[in-house]
mmCIF file of C-alpha atoms in Angstrom:
data_model
loop_
_atom_site.group_PDB
_atom_site.id
_atom_site.type_symbol
_atom_site.label_atom_id
_atom_site.label_comp_id
_atom_site.label_asym_id
_atom_site.label_seq_id
_atom_site.Cartn_x
_atom_site.Cartn_y
_atom_site.Cartn_z
ATOM 1 C CA GLN A 6 -10.872 -11.775 -4.408
ATOM 2 C CA SER A 7 -9.670 -8.172 -4.534
ATOM 3 C CA VAL A 8 -12.123 -5.295 -4.272
ATOM 4 C CA LEU A 9 -10.512 -3.687 -7.327
ATOM 5 C CA THR A 10 -10.151 -5.713 -10.530
ATOM 6 C CA GLN A 11 -7.016 -5.673 -12.661
ATOM 7 C CA PRO A 12 -5.900 -7.974 -15.483
ATOM 8 C CA PRO A 13 -3.396 -10.533 -14.169
ATOM 9 C CA SER A 14 -0.874 -9.802 -16.893
ATOM 10 C CA VAL A 15 -0.072 -7.576 -19.842
ATOM 11 C CA SER A 16 2.805 -7.616 -22.276
ATOM 12 C CA ALA A 17 4.257 -5.498 -25.043
ATOM 13 C CA ALA A 18 7.495 -4.977 -26.929
ATOM 14 C CA PRO A 19 10.183 -2.458 -25.936
ATOM 15 C CA GLY A 20 9.282 1.026 -27.097
ATOM 16 C CA GLN A 21 5.596 0.238 -27.306
ATOM 17 C CA LYS A 22 2.725 1.424 -25.123
ATOM 18 C CA VAL A 23 0.643 -0.544 -22.656
ATOM 19 C CA THR A 24 -2.405 0.223 -20.532
ATOM 20 C CA ILE A 25 -3.512 -1.438 -17.305
ATOM 21 C CA SER A 26 -7.121 -1.161 -16.217
ATOM 22 C CA CYS A 27 -8.538 -1.042 -12.698
ATOM 23 C CA SER A 28 -12.250 -1.474 -12.104
ATOM 24 C CA GLY A 29 -14.104 -0.750 -8.890
ATOM 25 C CA SER A 30 -17.354 0.696 -7.622
ATOM 26 C CA SER A 31 -18.933 3.917 -6.452
ATOM 27 C CA SER A 32 -17.722 3.373 -2.888
ATOM 28 C CA ASN A 33 -14.068 3.284 -3.891
ATOM 29 C CA ILE A 34 -12.878 4.501 -7.303
ATOM 30 C CA GLY A 35 -16.137 6.321 -8.003
ATOM 31 C CA ASN A 36 -15.721 8.701 -5.060
ATOM 32 C CA ASN A 37 -12.048 8.639 -4.116
ATOM 33 C CA TYR A 38 -8.692 9.298 -5.716
ATOM 34 C CA VAL A 39 -6.850 6.416 -7.343
ATOM 35 C CA SER A 40 -3.118 5.792 -7.053
ATOM 36 C CA TRP A 41 -0.805 3.391 -8.854
ATOM 37 C CA TYR A 42 2.271 1.520 -7.598
ATOM 38 C CA GLN A 43 5.183 -0.294 -9.187
ATOM 39 C CA HIS A 44 6.508 -3.269 -7.222
ATOM 40 C CA LEU A 45 9.626 -5.234 -7.952
ATOM 41 C CA PRO A 46 10.140 -8.426 -5.899
ATOM 42 C CA GLY A 47 12.170 -7.836 -2.778
ATOM 43 C CA THR A 48 11.855 -4.068 -2.914
ATOM 44 C CA ALA A 49 9.537 -1.446 -1.504
ATOM 45 C CA PRO A 50 6.559 -0.570 -3.703
ATOM 46 C CA LYS A 51 6.912 2.797 -5.443
ATOM 47 C CA LEU A 52 4.186 5.386 -5.946
ATOM 48 C CA LEU A 53 3.817 6.149 -9.664
ATOM 49 C CA ILE A 54 0.543 8.072 -9.860
ATOM 50 C CA TYR A 55 -1.562 9.758 -7.168
ATOM 51 C CA GLU A 56 -4.856 11.635 -7.224
ATOM 52 C CA ASN A 57 -5.805 9.817 -10.443
ATOM 53 C CA ASN A 58 -3.298 11.479 -12.756
ATOM 54 C CA LYS A 59 -0.496 13.248 -10.891
ATOM 55 C CA ARG A 60 3.105 12.084 -10.934
ATOM 56 C CA PRO A 61 5.398 12.408 -7.915
ATOM 57 C CA SER A 62 8.702 14.124 -8.441
ATOM 58 C CA GLY A 63 11.121 11.836 -10.250
ATOM 59 C CA ILE A 64 8.532 9.721 -12.044
ATOM 60 C CA PRO A 65 8.994 10.109 -15.819
ATOM 61 C CA ASP A 66 6.140 11.342 -17.972
ATOM 62 C CA ARG A 67 6.089 7.958 -19.721
ATOM 63 C CA PHE A 68 3.733 7.012 -16.879
ATOM 64 C CA SER A 69 0.230 8.483 -16.914
ATOM 65 C CA GLY A 70 -3.055 7.905 -15.119
ATOM 66 C CA SER A 71 -6.694 8.579 -15.811
ATOM 67 C CA LYS A 72 -10.048 7.894 -14.205
ATOM 68 C CA SER A 73 -13.572 7.712 -15.548
ATOM 69 C CA GLY A 74 -16.498 6.813 -13.323
ATOM 70 C CA THR A 75 -15.633 3.645 -11.437
ATOM 71 C CA SER A 76 -12.600 2.709 -13.534
ATOM 72 C CA ALA A 77 -9.028 3.902 -13.767
ATOM 73 C CA THR A 78 -6.196 3.288 -16.205
ATOM 74 C CA LEU A 79 -2.418 3.375 -15.990
ATOM 75 C CA GLY A 80 -0.572 4.038 -19.222
ATOM 76 C CA ILE A 81 3.095 3.396 -19.877
ATOM 77 C CA THR A 82 4.719 4.551 -23.110
ATOM 78 C CA GLY A 83 8.188 3.892 -24.483
ATOM 79 C CA LEU A 84 8.388 0.575 -22.653
ATOM 80 C CA GLN A 85 11.768 -0.437 -21.273
ATOM 81 C CA THR A 86 12.914 -3.791 -19.917
ATOM 82 C CA GLY A 87 13.339 -2.065 -16.559
ATOM 83 C CA ASP A 88 9.580 -1.505 -16.464
ATOM 84 C CA GLU A 89 8.984 -5.216 -15.925
ATOM 85 C CA ALA A 90 7.284 -5.359 -12.541
ATOM 86 C CA ASP A 91 3.959 -5.849 -10.806
ATOM 87 C CA TYR A 92 1.618 -2.863 -10.932
ATOM 88 C CA TYR A 93 -1.152 -2.200 -8.434
ATOM 89 C CA CYS A 94 -3.994 0.285 -8.268
ATOM 90 C CA GLY A 95 -5.204 1.428 -4.879
ATOM 91 C CA THR A 96 -7.710 3.712 -3.229
ATOM 92 C CA TRP A 97 -9.870 4.116 -0.110
ATOM 93 C CA ASP A 98 -13.247 2.432 0.118
ATOM 94 C CA SER A 99 -15.675 4.718 1.925
ATOM 95 C CA SER A 100 -18.209 1.943 2.640
ATOM 96 C CA LEU A 101 -15.644 -0.490 4.033
ATOM 97 C CA SER A 102 -13.613 2.269 5.731
ATOM 98 C CA ALA A 103 -10.602 0.418 4.435
ATOM 99 C CA GLY A 104 -7.793 0.735 1.957
ATOM 100 C CA VAL A 105 -8.207 -1.450 -1.110
ATOM 101 C CA PHE A 106 -5.858 -2.674 -3.836
ATOM 102 C CA GLY A 107 -6.286 -4.395 -7.132
ATOM 103 C CA GLY A 108 -4.932 -7.912 -7.449
ATOM 104 C CA GLY A 109 -1.905 -6.651 -9.350
ATOM 105 C CA THR A 110 -0.852 -6.843 -12.989
ATOM 106 C CA LYS A 111 2.415 -8.389 -14.074
ATOM 107 C CA LEU A 112 3.986 -6.438 -16.927
ATOM 108 C CA THR A 113 6.262 -8.321 -19.292
ATOM 109 C CA VAL A 114 8.345 -6.388 -21.795
ATOM 110 C CA LEU A 115 8.978 -8.896 -24.547
ATOM 111 C CA GLN B 23 14.431 12.240 2.534
ATOM 112 C CA VAL B 24 11.647 10.101 3.922
ATOM 113 C CA GLN B 25 12.858 6.928 5.568
ATOM 114 C CA LEU B 26 10.710 4.163 7.046
ATOM 115 C CA VAL B 27 12.421 1.203 8.699
ATOM 116 C CA GLU B 28 10.393 -1.770 9.898
ATOM 117 C CA SER B 29 11.546 -4.256 12.506
ATOM 118 C CA GLY B 30 10.139 -7.013 14.680
ATOM 119 C CA GLY B 31 9.552 -9.721 12.096
ATOM 120 C CA GLY B 32 10.719 -13.314 12.343
ATOM 121 C CA VAL B 33 9.385 -16.821 12.816
ATOM 122 C CA VAL B 34 6.430 -16.974 15.193
ATOM 123 C CA GLN B 35 4.343 -19.922 16.332
ATOM 124 C CA PRO B 36 0.624 -20.004 15.569
ATOM 125 C CA GLY B 37 -1.158 -18.050 18.279
ATOM 126 C CA GLY B 38 1.912 -15.877 18.875
ATOM 127 C CA SER B 39 1.881 -12.114 19.544
ATOM 128 C CA PRO B 40 4.761 -10.210 17.953
ATOM 129 C CA ARG B 41 4.880 -6.431 17.757
ATOM 130 C CA LEU B 42 6.174 -4.749 14.632
ATOM 131 C CA SER B 43 7.764 -1.297 14.724
ATOM 132 C CA CYS B 44 8.364 1.267 12.017
ATOM 133 C CA ALA B 45 10.888 4.022 12.698
ATOM 134 C CA ALA B 46 10.167 7.135 10.653
ATOM 135 C CA SER B 47 12.465 10.003 9.719
ATOM 136 C CA GLY B 48 12.817 12.761 7.141
ATOM 137 C CA PHE B 49 9.295 14.180 7.521
ATOM 138 C CA SER B 50 6.931 15.522 10.131
ATOM 139 C CA PHE B 51 5.655 12.185 11.434
ATOM 140 C CA SER B 52 3.016 13.689 13.714
ATOM 141 C CA ASN B 53 1.287 15.373 10.753
ATOM 142 C CA HIS B 54 0.667 12.240 8.719
ATOM 143 C CA GLY B 55 -1.579 9.224 8.861
ATOM 144 C CA MET B 56 0.234 5.898 8.618
ATOM 145 C CA HIS B 57 -0.658 2.498 7.169
ATOM 146 C CA TRP B 58 0.427 -1.114 7.431
ATOM 147 C CA VAL B 59 0.245 -3.138 4.199
ATOM 148 C CA ARG B 60 1.257 -6.776 3.756
ATOM 149 C CA GLN B 61 2.118 -9.165 0.958
ATOM 150 C CA ALA B 62 1.790 -12.895 1.488
ATOM 151 C CA PRO B 63 4.089 -15.170 -0.531
ATOM 152 C CA GLY B 64 2.962 -15.272 -4.141
ATOM 153 C CA LYS B 65 0.070 -12.911 -3.467
ATOM 154 C CA GLY B 66 -0.696 -9.260 -4.066
ATOM 155 C CA LEU B 67 -0.644 -6.265 -1.739
ATOM 156 C CA GLU B 68 -3.215 -6.296 1.066
ATOM 157 C CA TRP B 69 -4.006 -3.237 3.166
ATOM 158 C CA VAL B 70 -3.946 -4.089 6.890
ATOM 159 C CA ALA B 71 -4.556 -1.007 9.024
ATOM 160 C CA PHE B 72 -4.460 2.803 9.206
ATOM 161 C CA ILE B 73 -4.059 5.302 12.029
ATOM 162 C CA TRP B 74 -4.754 9.028 11.976
ATOM 163 C CA TYR B 75 -1.931 11.522 12.595
ATOM 164 C CA ASP B 76 -2.840 11.856 16.256
ATOM 165 C CA GLY B 77 -3.951 8.279 16.872
ATOM 166 C CA SER B 78 -7.573 9.309 17.354
ATOM 167 C CA ASN B 79 -8.985 7.109 14.584
ATOM 168 C CA LYS B 80 -7.974 3.622 13.522
ATOM 169 C CA TYR B 81 -9.223 1.334 10.762
ATOM 170 C CA TYR B 82 -8.588 -2.350 10.099
ATOM 171 C CA ALA B 83 -9.039 -4.935 7.370
ATOM 172 C CA ASP B 84 -11.696 -7.506 8.235
ATOM 173 C CA SER B 85 -9.028 -10.228 8.082
ATOM 174 C CA VAL B 86 -7.191 -8.759 11.103
ATOM 175 C CA LYS B 87 -9.929 -6.917 12.995
ATOM 176 C CA GLY B 88 -9.990 -7.923 16.642
ATOM 177 C CA ARG B 89 -6.509 -9.511 16.447
ATOM 178 C CA PHE B 90 -4.201 -6.665 15.353
ATOM 179 C CA THR B 91 -3.829 -3.216 16.914
ATOM 180 C CA ILE B 92 -2.168 -0.248 15.228
ATOM 181 C CA SER B 93 -0.683 2.493 17.388
ATOM 182 C CA ARG B 94 1.910 5.243 17.254
ATOM 183 C CA ASP B 95 4.271 7.229 19.476
ATOM 184 C CA ASN B 96 4.686 10.673 17.945
ATOM 185 C CA SER B 97 7.335 11.603 20.511
ATOM 186 C CA LYS B 98 9.503 8.807 19.122
ATOM 187 C CA ASN B 99 8.409 8.979 15.460
ATOM 188 C CA THR B 100 7.447 5.329 15.601
ATOM 189 C CA LEU B 101 4.506 3.315 14.296
ATOM 190 C CA PHE B 102 3.531 -0.058 15.778
ATOM 191 C CA LEU B 103 1.478 -3.087 14.861
ATOM 192 C CA GLN B 104 0.613 -5.422 17.726
ATOM 193 C CA MET B 105 -0.302 -8.767 16.233
ATOM 194 C CA ASN B 106 -2.174 -11.314 18.359
ATOM 195 C CA SER B 107 -3.546 -14.807 17.720
ATOM 196 C CA LEU B 108 -1.396 -15.219 14.642
ATOM 197 C CA ARG B 109 -2.447 -17.716 11.986
ATOM 198 C CA PRO B 110 -0.420 -19.309 9.161
ATOM 199 C CA GLU B 111 -2.287 -17.101 6.681
ATOM 200 C CA ASP B 112 -0.775 -14.033 8.387
ATOM 201 C CA THR B 113 2.616 -15.042 6.971
ATOM 202 C CA ALA B 114 3.700 -12.073 4.858
ATOM 203 C CA VAL B 115 6.097 -9.211 4.373
ATOM 204 C CA TYR B 116 4.679 -6.311 6.375
ATOM 205 C CA TYR B 117 5.292 -2.778 5.091
ATOM 206 C CA CYS B 118 4.636 0.486 6.821
ATOM 207 C CA ALA B 119 3.587 3.270 4.477
ATOM 208 C CA LYS B 120 3.032 6.997 4.844
ATOM 209 C CA ASP B 121 -0.156 8.742 3.770
ATOM 210 C CA PRO B 122 0.270 12.231 2.324
ATOM 211 C CA HIS B 123 -2.567 13.444 4.579
ATOM 212 C CA TYR B 124 -3.471 13.319 8.257
ATOM 213 C CA TYR B 125 -6.572 11.273 7.367
ATOM 214 C CA SER B 126 -6.603 8.278 5.036
ATOM 215 C CA SER B 127 -6.604 9.240 1.375
ATOM 216 C CA GLY B 128 -5.818 5.671 0.399
ATOM 217 C CA THR B 129 -2.533 6.899 -1.059
ATOM 218 C CA PHE B 130 0.779 5.473 0.105
ATOM 219 C CA ASP B 131 3.509 7.908 -0.912
ATOM 220 C CA SER B 132 6.468 6.347 0.872
ATOM 221 C CA TRP B 133 7.112 2.758 1.905
ATOM 222 C CA GLY B 134 9.555 0.909 4.092
ATOM 223 C CA GLN B 135 11.513 -2.112 2.904
ATOM 224 C CA GLY B 136 9.288 -4.447 4.861
ATOM 225 C CA THR B 137 9.762 -7.052 7.579
ATOM 226 C CA LEU B 138 8.920 -10.717 7.070
ATOM 227 C CA VAL B 139 6.649 -12.459 9.547
ATOM 228 C CA THR B 140 6.481 -16.233 9.193
ATOM 229 C CA VAL B 141 3.857 -18.065 11.217
ATOM 230 C CA SER B 142 4.924 -21.660 11.589
ATOM 231 C CA SER B 143 5.283 -24.322 14.248
#
């Protein structure tokens, strides 16, 4: 069981929008920044969002992040088939003194 | 650009003690904390360990505490993971990842391609 909770899968049609939720607690999401990662099998994970809602250079503005209390959300608009991947939320847990990830969400672009 | 290259993976017998390395380039290695993250076959990402920029503080996942040791050589821009008493459940692709800060922010802004460790007799 992961410390952070994500839905196992989401799906939407090309061009549509999708959101992926990430739920935690006060010791992790509630008091630390959340980041989001895109992971394609056989490749290195890629940072999409850091500090809750900031995008690294080169990440299109179709990707957005938000946080409220002990939950965070990744939004992807204008879905493309190339967006099909596993998406993970992550943060630091101050009580565990450990990094924590969600279980991952598989995005299917129908 | 940032480059992280892991090595040291392979097939190891249960109880074995391999050491993974991660060669870093393209950034000031000695100013950043570094993580190890793994992914077992068919599973999600699992954080393994973190070391401060100067090696003064180290943190471990409960699943590896007492068996794995993270270390670094800032003179050689290299991160290490000494793995002892390996178990079949340690089979995974092991990634090294850079933290944007000297302490752990829980953010992994650059990743290596990973090295596969298979624990099997």
